Amino acid sequence: MTKINLSDELIKDFIYSVYRKEVLLNLDGVVLTEDDRKTLHEKRDFVNSLSETELANIRSWIINKLKSLEDKHN
């Protein structure tokens, strides 16, 4: 498998982008309401509060999933 560098920041950015997309897909209108902004801030704060151990676990899970997918295609 190709060496993949999944930095803590990359993992955080990915998780937050998933949360952000979820919030945007569930909008009732075109403009973010104060509640939408509050939800995004809560999600951002959650992502930023992930510990090094939690990020390492997420990184390991992603790598294992990618290896599994690669093995299926080989």
Coordinates of C-alpha atoms in Angstrom, one line a residue, residues 20-69:
R20 CA -20.5 20.8 7.9
K21 CA -22.0 19.1 4.9
E22 CA -24.6 17.4 7.2
V23 CA -25.6 20.8 8.6
L24 CA -25.7 22.4 5.2
L25 CA -27.8 19.6 3.7
N26 CA -30.3 19.9 6.5
L27 CA -30.8 23.7 6.1
D28 CA -34.4 24.8 6.0
G29 CA -33.5 27.9 3.9
V30 CA -30.6 29.4 2.0
V31 CA -29.1 31.3 4.9
L32 CA -27.5 29.8 8.0
T33 CA -29.6 30.5 11.0
E34 CA -28.1 31.2 14.4
D35 CA -29.0 27.6 15.4
D36 CA -27.1 26.3 12.4
R37 CA -24.1 28.4 13.3
K38 CA -24.3 27.2 16.9
T39 CA -24.4 23.6 15.7
L40 CA -21.4 24.1 13.4
H41 CA -19.4 25.8 16.3
E42 CA -20.3 22.8 18.6
K43 CA -19.1 20.4 15.9
R44 CA -15.9 22.4 15.4
D45 CA -15.2 22.5 19.1
F46 CA -15.8 18.7 19.3
V47 CA -13.4 18.0 16.5
N48 CA -10.8 20.4 18.0
S49 CA -11.1 18.6 21.4
L50 CA -10.1 15.2 20.0
S51 CA -7.1 13.8 21.9
E52 CA -4.0 12.5 20.3
T53 CA -5.1 9.0 21.2
E54 CA -8.5 9.5 19.6
L55 CA -6.9 10.9 16.5
A56 CA -4.5 7.9 16.4
N57 CA -7.4 5.5 16.7
I58 CA -9.2 7.3 13.8
R59 CA -6.1 7.2 11.7
S60 CA -5.6 3.5 12.3
W61 CA -9.2 2.8 11.5
I62 CA -8.9 4.7 8.2
I63 CA -5.7 3.0 7.2
N64 CA -7.2 -0.4 8.0
K65 CA -10.3 0.3 5.9
L66 CA -8.1 1.5 3.0
K67 CA -6.0 -1.7 3.2
S68 CA -9.1 -3.8 3.3
L69 CA -10.4 -2.1 0.1

